[in-house]
Each structure stands twice: as structure tokens, then as C-alpha cells.
Coordinates of C-alpha atoms (C1' of nucleotides) in Angstrom, one line a residue:
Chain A
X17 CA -27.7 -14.2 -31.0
X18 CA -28.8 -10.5 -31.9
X19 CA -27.0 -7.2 -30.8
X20 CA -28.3 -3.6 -31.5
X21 CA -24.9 -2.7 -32.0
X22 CA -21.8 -3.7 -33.9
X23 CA -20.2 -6.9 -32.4
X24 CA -17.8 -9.7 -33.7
X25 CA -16.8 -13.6 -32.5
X26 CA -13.4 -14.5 -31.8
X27 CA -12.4 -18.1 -32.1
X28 CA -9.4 -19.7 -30.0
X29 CA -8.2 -23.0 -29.0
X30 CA -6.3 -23.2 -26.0
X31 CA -5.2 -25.8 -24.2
X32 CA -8.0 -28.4 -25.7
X33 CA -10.3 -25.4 -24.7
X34 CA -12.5 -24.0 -26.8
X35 CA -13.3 -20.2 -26.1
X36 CA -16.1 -18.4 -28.0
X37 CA -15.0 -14.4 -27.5
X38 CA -17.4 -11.6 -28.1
X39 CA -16.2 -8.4 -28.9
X40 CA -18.6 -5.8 -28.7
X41 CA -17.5 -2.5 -30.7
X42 CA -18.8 0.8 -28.8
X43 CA -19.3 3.4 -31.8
X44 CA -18.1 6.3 -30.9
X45 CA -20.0 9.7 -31.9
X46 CA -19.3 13.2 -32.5
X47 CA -20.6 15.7 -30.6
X48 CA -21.1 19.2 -30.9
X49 CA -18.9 19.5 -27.5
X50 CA -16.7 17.3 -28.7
X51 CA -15.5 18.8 -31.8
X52 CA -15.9 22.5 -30.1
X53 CA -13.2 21.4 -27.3
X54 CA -11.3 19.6 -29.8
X55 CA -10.9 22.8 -31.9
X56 CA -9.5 25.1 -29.0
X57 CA -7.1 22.2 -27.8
X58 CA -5.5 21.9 -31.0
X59 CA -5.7 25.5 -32.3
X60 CA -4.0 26.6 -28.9
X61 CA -0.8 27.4 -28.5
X62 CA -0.4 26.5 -24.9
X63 CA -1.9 23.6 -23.2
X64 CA -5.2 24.5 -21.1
X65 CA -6.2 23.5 -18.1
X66 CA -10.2 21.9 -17.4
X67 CA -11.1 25.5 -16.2
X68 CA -9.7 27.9 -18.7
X69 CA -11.7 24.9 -21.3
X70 CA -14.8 25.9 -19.4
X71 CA -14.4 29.3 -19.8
X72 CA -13.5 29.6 -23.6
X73 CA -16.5 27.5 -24.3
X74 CA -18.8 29.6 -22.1
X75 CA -22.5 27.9 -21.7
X76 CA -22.0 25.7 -24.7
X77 CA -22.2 22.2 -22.3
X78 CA -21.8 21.0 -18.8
X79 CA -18.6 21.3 -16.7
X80 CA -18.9 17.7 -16.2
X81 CA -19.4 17.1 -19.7
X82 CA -16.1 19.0 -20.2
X83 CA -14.5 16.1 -18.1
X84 CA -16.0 13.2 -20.0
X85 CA -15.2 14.7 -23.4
X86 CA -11.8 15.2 -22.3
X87 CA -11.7 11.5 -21.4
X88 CA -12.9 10.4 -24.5
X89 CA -10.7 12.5 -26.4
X90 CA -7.5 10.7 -24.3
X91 CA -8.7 7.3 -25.5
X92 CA -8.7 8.3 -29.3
X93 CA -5.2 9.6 -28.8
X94 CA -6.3 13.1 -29.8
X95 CA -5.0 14.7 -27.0
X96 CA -2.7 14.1 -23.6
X97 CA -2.7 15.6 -20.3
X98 CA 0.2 16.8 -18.6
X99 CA 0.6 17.5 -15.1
X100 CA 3.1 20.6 -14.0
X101 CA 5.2 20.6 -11.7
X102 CA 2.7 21.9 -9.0
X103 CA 0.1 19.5 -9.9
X104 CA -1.9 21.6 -12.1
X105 CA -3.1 19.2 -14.8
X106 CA -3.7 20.3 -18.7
X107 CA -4.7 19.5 -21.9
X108 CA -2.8 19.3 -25.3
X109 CA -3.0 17.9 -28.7
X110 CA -1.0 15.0 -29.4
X111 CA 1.5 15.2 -32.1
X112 CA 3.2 11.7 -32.4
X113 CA 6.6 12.2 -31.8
X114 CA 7.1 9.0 -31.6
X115 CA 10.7 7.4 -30.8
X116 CA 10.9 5.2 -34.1
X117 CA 13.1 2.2 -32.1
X118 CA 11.4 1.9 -29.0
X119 CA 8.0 3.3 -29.8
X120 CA 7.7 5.2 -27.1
X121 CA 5.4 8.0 -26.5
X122 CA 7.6 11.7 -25.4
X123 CA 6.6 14.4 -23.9
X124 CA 8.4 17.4 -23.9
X125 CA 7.0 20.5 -22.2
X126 CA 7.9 23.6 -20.6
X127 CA 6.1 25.5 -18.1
X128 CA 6.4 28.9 -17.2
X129 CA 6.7 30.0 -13.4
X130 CA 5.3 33.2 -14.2
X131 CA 2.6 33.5 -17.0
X132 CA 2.1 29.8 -15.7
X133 CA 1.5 28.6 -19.5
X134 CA 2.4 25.1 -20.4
X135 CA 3.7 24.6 -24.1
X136 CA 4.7 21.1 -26.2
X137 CA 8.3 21.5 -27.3
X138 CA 8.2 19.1 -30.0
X139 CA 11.8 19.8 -31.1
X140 CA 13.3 18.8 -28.1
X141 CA 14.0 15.0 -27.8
X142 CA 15.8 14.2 -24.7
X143 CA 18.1 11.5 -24.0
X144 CA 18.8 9.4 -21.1
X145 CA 19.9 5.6 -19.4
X146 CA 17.9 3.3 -16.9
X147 CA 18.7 0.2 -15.6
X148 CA 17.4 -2.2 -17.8
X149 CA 15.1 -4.0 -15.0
X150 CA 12.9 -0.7 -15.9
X151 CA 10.0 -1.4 -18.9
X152 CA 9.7 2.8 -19.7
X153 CA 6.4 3.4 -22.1
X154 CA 6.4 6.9 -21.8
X155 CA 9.2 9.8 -21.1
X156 CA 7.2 13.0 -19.5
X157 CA 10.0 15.2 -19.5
X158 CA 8.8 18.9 -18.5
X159 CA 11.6 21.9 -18.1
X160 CA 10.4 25.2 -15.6
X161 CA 11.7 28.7 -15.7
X162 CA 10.9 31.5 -17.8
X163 CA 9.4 31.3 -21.4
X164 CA 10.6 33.6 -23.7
X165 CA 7.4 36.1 -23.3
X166 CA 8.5 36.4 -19.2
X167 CA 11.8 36.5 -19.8
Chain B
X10 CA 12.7 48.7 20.6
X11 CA 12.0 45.3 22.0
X12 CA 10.7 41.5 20.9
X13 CA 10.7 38.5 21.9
X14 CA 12.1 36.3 19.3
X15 CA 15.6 37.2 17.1
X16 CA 16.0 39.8 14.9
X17 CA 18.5 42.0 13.3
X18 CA 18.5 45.8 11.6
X19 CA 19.5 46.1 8.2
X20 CA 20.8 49.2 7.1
X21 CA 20.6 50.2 3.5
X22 CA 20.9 53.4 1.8
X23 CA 19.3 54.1 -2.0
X24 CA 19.2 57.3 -3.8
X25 CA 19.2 59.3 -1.1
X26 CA 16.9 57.1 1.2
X27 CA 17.7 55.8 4.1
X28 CA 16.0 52.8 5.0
X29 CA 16.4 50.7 8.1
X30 CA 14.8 46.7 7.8
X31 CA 14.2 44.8 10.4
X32 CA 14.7 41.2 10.0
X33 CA 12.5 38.6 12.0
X34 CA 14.3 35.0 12.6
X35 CA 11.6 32.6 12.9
X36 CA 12.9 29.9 14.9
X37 CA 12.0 26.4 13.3
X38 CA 10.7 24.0 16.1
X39 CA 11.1 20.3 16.3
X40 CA 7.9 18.5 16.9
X41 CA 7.0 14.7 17.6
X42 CA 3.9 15.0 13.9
X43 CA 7.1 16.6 11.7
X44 CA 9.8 14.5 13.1
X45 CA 7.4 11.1 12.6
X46 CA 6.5 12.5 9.1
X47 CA 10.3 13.0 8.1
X48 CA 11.4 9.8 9.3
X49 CA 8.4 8.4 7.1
X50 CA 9.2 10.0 3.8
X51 CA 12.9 9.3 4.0
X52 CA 12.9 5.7 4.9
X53 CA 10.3 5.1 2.1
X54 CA 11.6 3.5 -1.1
X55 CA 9.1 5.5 -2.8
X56 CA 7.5 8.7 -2.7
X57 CA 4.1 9.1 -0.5
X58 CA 1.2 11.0 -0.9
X59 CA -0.5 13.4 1.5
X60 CA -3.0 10.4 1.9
X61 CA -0.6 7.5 2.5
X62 CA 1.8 9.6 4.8
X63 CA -1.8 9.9 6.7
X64 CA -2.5 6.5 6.9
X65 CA 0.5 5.6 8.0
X66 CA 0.7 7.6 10.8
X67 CA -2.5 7.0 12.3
X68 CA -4.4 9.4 14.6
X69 CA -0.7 10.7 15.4
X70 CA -1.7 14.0 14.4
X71 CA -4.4 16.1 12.2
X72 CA -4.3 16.0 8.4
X73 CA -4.1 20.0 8.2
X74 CA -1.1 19.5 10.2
X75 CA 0.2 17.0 7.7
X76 CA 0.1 19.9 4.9
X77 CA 2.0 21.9 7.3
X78 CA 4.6 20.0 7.8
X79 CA 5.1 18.7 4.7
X80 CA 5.1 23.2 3.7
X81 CA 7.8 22.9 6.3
X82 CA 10.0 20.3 5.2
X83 CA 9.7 21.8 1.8
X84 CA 10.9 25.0 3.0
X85 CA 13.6 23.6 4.9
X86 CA 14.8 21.8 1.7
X87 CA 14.9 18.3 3.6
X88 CA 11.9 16.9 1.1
X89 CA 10.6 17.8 -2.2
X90 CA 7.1 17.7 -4.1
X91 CA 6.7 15.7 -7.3
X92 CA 3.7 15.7 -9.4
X93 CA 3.1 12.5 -10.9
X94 CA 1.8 12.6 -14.8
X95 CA -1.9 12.3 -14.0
X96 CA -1.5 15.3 -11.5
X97 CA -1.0 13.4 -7.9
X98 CA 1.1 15.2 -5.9
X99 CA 3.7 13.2 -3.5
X100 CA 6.4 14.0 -1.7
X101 CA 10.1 12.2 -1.3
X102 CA 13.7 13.3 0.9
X103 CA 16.1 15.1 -1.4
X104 CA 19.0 13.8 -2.3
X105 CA 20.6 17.1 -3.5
X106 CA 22.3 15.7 -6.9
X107 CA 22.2 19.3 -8.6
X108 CA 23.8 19.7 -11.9
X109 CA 27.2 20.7 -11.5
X110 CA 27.1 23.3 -14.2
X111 CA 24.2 25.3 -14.2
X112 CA 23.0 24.8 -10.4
X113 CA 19.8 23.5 -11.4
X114 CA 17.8 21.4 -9.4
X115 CA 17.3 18.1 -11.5
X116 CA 14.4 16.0 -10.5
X117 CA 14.2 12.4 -11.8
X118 CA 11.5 9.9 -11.2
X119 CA 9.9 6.8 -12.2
X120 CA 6.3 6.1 -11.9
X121 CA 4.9 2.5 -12.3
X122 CA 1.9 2.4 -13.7
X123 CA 0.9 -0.8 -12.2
X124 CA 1.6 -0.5 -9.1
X125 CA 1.6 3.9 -8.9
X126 CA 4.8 4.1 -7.1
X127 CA 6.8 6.4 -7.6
X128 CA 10.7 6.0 -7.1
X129 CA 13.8 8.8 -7.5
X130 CA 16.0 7.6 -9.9
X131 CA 19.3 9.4 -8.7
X132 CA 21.9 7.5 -11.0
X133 CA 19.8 8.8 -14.0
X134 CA 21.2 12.4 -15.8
X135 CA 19.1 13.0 -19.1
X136 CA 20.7 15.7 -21.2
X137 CA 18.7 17.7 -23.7
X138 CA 19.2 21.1 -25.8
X139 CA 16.6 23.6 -25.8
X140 CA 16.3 27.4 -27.8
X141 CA 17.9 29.6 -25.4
X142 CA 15.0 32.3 -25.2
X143 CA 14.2 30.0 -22.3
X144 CA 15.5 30.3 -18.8
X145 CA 15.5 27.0 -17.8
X146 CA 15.3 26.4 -13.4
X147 CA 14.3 23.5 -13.1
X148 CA 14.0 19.7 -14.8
X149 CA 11.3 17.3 -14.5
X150 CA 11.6 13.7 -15.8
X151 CA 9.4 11.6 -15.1
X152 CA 9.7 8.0 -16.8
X153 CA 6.3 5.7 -16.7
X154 CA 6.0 2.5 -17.3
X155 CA 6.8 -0.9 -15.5
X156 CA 8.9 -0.9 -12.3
X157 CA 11.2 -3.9 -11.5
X158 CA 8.7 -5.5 -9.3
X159 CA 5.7 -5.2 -11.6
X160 CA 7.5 -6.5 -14.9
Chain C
dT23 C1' -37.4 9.8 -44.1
dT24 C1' -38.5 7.3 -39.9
dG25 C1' -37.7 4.5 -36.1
dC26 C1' -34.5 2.1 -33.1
dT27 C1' -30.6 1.5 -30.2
dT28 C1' -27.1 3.1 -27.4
dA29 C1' -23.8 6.8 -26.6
dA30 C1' -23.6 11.3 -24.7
dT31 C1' -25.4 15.0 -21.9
dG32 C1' -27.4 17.7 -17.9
dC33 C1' -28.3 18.1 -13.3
dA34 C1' -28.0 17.2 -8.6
dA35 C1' -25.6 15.2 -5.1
dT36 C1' -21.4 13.5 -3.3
dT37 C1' -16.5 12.8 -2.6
dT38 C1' -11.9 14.2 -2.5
dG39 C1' -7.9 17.4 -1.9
dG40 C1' -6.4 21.4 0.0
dT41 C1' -6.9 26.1 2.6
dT42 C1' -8.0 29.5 6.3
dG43 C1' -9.0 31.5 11.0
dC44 C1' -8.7 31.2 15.6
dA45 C1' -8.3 29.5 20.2
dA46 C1' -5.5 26.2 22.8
dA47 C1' -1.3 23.6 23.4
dT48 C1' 3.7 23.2 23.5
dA49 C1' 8.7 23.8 22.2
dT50 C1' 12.5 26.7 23.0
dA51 C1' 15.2 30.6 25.0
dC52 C1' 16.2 32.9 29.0
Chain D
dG16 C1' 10.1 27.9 36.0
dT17 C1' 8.4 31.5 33.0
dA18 C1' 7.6 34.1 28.9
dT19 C1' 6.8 34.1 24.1
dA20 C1' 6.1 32.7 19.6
dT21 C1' 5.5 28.5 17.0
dT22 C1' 2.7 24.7 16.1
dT23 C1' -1.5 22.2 16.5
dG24 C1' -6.6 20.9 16.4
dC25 C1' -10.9 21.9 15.1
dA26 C1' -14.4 23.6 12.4
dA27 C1' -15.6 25.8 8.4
dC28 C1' -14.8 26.6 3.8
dC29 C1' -13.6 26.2 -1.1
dA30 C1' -12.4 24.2 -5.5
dA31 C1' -11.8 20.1 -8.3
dA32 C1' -13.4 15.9 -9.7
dT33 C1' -16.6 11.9 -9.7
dT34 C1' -21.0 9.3 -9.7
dG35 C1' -26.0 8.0 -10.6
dC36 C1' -29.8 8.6 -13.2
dA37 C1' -33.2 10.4 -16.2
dT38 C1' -33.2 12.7 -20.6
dT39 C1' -31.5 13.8 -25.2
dA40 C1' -29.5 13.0 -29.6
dA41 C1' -26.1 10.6 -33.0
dG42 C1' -25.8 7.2 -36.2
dC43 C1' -27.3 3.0 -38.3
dA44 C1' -30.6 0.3 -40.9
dA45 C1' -35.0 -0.4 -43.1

DNA sequence: TTGCTTAATGCAATTTGGTTGCAAATATAC
DNA sequence: GTATATTTGCAACCAAATTGCATTAAGCAA
């Protein structure tokens, strides 16, 4: 069997069944859009919403373009969203605070009421207890108020 | 001078000016669409979104008047808004656990990734530390993962 | 370098979620 | 019952996000 692109066979044997698995590989390509929208995530100091992206990167692609690159870039674990309080969601770079026991991905934000910014605080790790019937994979822990600009 | 509804004059005086405010009571009416939409959201085991709460209540009433209400009930302080971490709003009854301490209104959820409900989790009090050039109002926790029925 | 294959983009159209203005209906106070 | 202001329904509107499809271009191999 040929393939244009990159592909591998998986062999198992279950249950006296023989299964043949083919895993196709999607190569994934850098863009100029891509690496432009990659750049302002990660060299911003707040996170930024799809709009203010479109705006900072003027005519250089698509709005919807905006949307798919973001996408992408949430699958490569480049960036995250987050979603405020109100519903507003934006766009940060990830930074891999990762709890070491539980592997479990935090995110620790605070969002201003008034300048309405949204900003990673990495050096906050919260702590808490759930009922152990719970199977947590991610803590999205996001403080309002007044940042210390507003306040 | 004469209305209709209640009101009361304030009386204030500040450097040197007297100013007289007139206060407007808007009286709150009970309505068959707010009371059916209150009994919804707090007999729900978890919170509903603007789209559920309208399929659930049929053609009992417009979907703008759904947003109404739900303003309403929010501003009576009998429901609150939670924003999910891929930015869908819903709304759930308040419980009113607010820390002790610093009066701040703590808001803890989980969301299930499996099945997207979202549930409050009122035994649950996280504690963090934060740098104190933040005025902190309110906290968000959201935990994500598996709920009890989907694990 | 050239050509091939498939991922990524642009554009238009569409869907979804939420808001606004205004006339009509209705809950509440008297 | 009547008066009055609140609430509702409807239509229109707006912004945010998604989808389909033809076109463009990134990356691999020869």
C-alpha cells in the first residue's frame, strides 16, 4: 500500500484477533501566521483575546485564519485559552507548571475588573480537597479584582 | 412633586452644596417565565445554559426574556453566572458560602469534560497566597476533568 | 532545483449567542 | 376596579465563531 504522506502499521493481537492499525502522521507546517501569532502570544504580558490578535496583526491573514491557527497552536500545547469570569475567552502561552505528583495541568490567572487584562500567575499554586469519586485533569483557578496598575 | 411608584429624598450637603437626590424604588415583580426559570436552575444538579434553560421550558416564554430574567435573578443575588473554561456561560442558585474572613465571594465548580456539566462544589475551600499589590474580589475555581458519573 | 502531495489559507455564507427599541400585556399598589 | 410602571414579545440588529470549497504554499523526495 502507498501513502503520499508519512504513515506507520501497528500490530496487535487481541482476543485471537488480529488487527492491522494504520497510523497516519499529519505533518504539521509553519506558517508565516503561525509563527507571527505565536510571537505576540508569548512576548505578551497579558493574555489576548481573538480580537485584540486581529488587530495587532493588522491585514497580515484572515480573521478566520486567526481562529484555526489558534486551534492548531492548542494542540501543540503552545498556548491555552482561558475563559474570564464573564465569558470573555483568551489566549496565553503555556508554561508547564506542571504538578510533579499528579501531573496535572494549573492554571492560575488573575483578571482585572477594570483594565479587563488577564495575566498567568505562575507563582501561585493553589491547593485544595475533592471527593475522591472526582478524576480532576486540570485546576483553572482564576482570582478578580484589581491588578496592581488599577489599583 | 408627584410619581407613581416609591421614592425617597436624600439630603446631602458637600462643601458648601446642597444637593437633594431623589431615590426611585423599582419594585421587583413576580412573573409566571422568572418564577419557572428559578425553580429550573435551583432544582438542577448542575448549572444550565441560556440554551438548556430554553429548552426546557418550551414555548413558555421568549428567549430575550430568558436573558432578562436570568439579568434579574443575578441582580437579586438568588443565581449566579459561571463561565466554564472554554468560555460557556451557565448559570446555577447561590448557595452564599462566602469566606468568613475577607467577605469574598468564593465560586467553586466542576466541569466534566465528558459529559460538560457543570456542578458547584460547596464542601470544597482552596486556599492560595498571592502578592498583595492585588485586590483580590472574587475567586474562581473551576476543576475539569471526569465527574462521578462519567469515570 | 523541480515536482508532488497535502496542509493551510482566503473568501463567502451561515450559524450561534446576545443586545436594543418599542408597542402591547400584565403585576402590583391604591 | 383603576392607574402606573414593570415585564414581555417581536423584529431587527450586532458580534463572535464555524463551515465549505476553491486556491495557495510548505515540506518532502527525487
Amino acid at each position: 500500500m502507498q501513502f503520499g504522506c508519512k504513515y506507520t502499521w501497528y500490530f496487535i493481537n487481541r482476543n485471537n484477533v488480529a488487527l492491522y492499525i494504520l497510523v497516519i502522521m499529519k505533518t504539521i507546517r509553519n506558517t508565516a501566521s503561525k509563527t507571527a501569532i505565536l510571537e505576540l502570544i508569548t512576548h505578551s504580558e497579558v493574555a489576548l483575546s481573538h480580537v485584540e490578535i486581529q488587530k495587532l496583526t493588522g491585514d497580515l491573514c484572515d480573521r478566520v485564519t486567526i481562529y484555526r491557527v489558534l486551534e492548531r497552536l492548542i494542540n501543540e500545547d503552545l498556548i491555552h485559552k482561558i475563559a474570564t469570569p464573564d465569558g470573555t475567552v483568551k489566549y496565553a502561552s503555556c508554561h508547564h507548571h506542571h504538578d510533579n505528583h499528579h501531573h496535572i495541568h494549573n492554571h492560575v490567572h488573575f483578571s482585572c475588573e477594570k483594565c479587563l487584562s488577564v495575566t498567568c500567575l505562575d507563582s501561585v499554586e493553589p491547593s485544595y480537597k475533592i471527593p475522591d469519586n472526582y478524576l480532576v485533569k486540570e485546576v483553572n483557578f482564576t482570582l478578580s479584582g484589581l491588578c496592581p496598575k488599577c489599583i
